[in-house]
Coordinates of C-alpha atoms in Angstrom, one line a residue:
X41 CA -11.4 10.7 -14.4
X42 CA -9.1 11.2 -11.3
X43 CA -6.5 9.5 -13.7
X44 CA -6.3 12.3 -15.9
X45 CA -6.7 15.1 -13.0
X46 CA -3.8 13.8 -11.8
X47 CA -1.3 13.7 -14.5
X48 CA -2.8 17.1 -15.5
X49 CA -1.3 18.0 -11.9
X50 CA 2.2 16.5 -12.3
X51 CA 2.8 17.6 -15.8
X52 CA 1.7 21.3 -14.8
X53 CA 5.0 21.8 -12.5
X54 CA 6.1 24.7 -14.0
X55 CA 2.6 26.3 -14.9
X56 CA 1.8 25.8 -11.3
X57 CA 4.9 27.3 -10.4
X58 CA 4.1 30.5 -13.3
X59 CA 0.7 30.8 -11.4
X60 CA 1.7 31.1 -8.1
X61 CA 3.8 33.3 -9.0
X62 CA 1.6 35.2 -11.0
X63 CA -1.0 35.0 -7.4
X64 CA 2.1 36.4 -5.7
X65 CA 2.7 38.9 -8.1
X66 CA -1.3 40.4 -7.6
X67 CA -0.9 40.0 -4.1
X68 CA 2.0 42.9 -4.3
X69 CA 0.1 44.9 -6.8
X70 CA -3.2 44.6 -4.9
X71 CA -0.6 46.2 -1.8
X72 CA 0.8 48.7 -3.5
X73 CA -2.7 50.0 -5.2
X74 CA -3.7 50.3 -1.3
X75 CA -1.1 52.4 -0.5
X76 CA -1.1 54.6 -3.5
X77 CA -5.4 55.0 -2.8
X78 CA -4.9 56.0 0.6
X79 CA -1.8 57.9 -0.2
X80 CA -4.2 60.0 -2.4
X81 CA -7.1 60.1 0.4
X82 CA -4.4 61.5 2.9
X83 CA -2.6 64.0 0.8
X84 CA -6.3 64.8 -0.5
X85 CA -7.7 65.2 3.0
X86 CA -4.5 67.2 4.2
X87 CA -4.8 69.9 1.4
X88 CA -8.7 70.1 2.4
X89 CA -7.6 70.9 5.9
X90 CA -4.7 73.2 5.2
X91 CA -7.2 75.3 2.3
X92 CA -10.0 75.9 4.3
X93 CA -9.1 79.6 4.6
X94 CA -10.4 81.0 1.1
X95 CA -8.2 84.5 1.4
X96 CA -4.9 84.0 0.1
X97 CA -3.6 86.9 2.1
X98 CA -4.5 85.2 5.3
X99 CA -2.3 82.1 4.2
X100 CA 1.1 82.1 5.5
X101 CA 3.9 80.3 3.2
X102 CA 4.3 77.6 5.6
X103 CA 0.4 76.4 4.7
X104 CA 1.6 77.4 1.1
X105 CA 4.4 75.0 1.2
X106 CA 1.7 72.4 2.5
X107 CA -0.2 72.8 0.5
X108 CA 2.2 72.6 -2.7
X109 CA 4.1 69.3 -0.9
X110 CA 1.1 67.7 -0.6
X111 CA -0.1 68.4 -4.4
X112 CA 2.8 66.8 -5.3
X113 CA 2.3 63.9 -3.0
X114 CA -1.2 63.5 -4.8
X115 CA 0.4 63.7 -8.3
X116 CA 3.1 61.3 -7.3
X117 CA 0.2 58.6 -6.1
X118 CA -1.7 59.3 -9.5
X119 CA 1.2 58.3 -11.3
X120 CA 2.0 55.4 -9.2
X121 CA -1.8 53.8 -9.8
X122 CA -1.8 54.6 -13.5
X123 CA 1.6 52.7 -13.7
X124 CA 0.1 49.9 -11.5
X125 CA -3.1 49.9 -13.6
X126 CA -1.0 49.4 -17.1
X127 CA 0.9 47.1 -15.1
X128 CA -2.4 44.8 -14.1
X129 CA -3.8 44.9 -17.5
X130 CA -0.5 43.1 -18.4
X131 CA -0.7 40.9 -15.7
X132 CA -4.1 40.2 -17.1
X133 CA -3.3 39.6 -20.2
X134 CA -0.4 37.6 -20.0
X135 CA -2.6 35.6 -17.1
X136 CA -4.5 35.1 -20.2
X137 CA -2.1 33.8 -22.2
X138 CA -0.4 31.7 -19.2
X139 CA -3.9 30.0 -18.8
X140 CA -4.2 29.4 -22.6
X141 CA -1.4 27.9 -22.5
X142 CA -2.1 25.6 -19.7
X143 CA -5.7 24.6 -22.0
X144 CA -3.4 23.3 -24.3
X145 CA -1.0 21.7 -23.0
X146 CA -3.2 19.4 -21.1
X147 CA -5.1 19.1 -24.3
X148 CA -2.2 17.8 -25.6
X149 CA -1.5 15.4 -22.8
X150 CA -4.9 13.7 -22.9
X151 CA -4.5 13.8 -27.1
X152 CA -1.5 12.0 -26.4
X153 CA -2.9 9.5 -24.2
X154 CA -5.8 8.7 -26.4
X155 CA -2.9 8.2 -29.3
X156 CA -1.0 5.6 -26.6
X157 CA -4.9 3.9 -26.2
X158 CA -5.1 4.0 -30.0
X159 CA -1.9 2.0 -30.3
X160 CA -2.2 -0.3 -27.7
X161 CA -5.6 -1.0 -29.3
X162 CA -4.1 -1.6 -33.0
X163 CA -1.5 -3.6 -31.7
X164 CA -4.1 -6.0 -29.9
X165 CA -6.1 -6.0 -33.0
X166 CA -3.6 -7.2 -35.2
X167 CA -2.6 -10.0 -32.8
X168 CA -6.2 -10.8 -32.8
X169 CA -5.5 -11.0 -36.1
X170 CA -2.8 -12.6 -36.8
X171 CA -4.0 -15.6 -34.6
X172 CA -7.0 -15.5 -36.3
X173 CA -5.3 -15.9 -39.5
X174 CA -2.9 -19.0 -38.2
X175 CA -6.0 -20.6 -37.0
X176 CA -7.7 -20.5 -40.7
X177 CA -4.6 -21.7 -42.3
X178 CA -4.4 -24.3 -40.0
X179 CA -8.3 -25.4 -40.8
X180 CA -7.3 -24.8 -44.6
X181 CA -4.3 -27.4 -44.8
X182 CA -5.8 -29.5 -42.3
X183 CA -9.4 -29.8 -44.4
X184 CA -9.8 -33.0 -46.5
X185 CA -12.8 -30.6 -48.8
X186 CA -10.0 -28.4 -49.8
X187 CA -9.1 -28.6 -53.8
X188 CA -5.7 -29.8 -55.2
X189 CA -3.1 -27.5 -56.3
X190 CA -3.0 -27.1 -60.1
X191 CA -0.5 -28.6 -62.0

């Protein structure tokens, strides 16, 4: 069992390499869809603060401007986490298909060892054979019961 673990391990190089990568690559995601959430719960808490005064005549365009910067801020970081999200649910897919991909190829490595087990087992059973066979013909010549050749 460790046997087969272990050459699952060597002959994964490069998938091993594709999934840390991958684990490196959801690390910086995971960052950035921090930043973008409390990007949106700052701006969002700022433009609370700044419109807490319901008359717009009392408003001075300096709160305005606030007011509009941060707005954009939040529309900014909405856009940024719908990008990320479409970006994870590639991640996730191709993740998927990385880890399919990995299923079969160590399918195919313990196929190929049971096909290597297969052969080495033929090949012993045709020596067995074949000795087997010398060893009757041996018996046959050697036998004094055995019947005389036509003529």
């Amino acid at each position: 069992m460790s046997k087969a673990g272990g050459n699952a391990g060597a002959a994964a190089g490069p998938t091993a390499a594709a999934a840390a990568a991958a684990v490196q690559k959801q690390k910086t995601l995971l960052q950035k869809a921090d930043a973008d959430v409390s990007s949106l719960v700052d701006n969002f808490s700022a433009l609370i603060n700044i419109a807490r005064v319901n008359d717009p005549p009392v408003r001075n365009s300096q709160e305005a401007f606030q007011m509009d910067m941060r707005g954009a801020r939040m529309v900014h970081s909405a856009d940024s986490l719908l990008k990320l999200v479409s970006e994870l649910k590639r991640t996730a897919i191709f993740s998927g298909l990385a880890s399919l991909t990995e299923n079969v190829d160590r399918r195919i490595e313990v196929l190929s060892q049971q096909a290597e087990g297969t052969e080495r087992m033929l090949e012993r059973i045709g020596q067995e054979a074949a000795g087997s066979l010398k060893e009757l013909e041996a018996h046959y010549y050697s036998s004094v019961v055995r019947t005389p050749p036509y003529e």
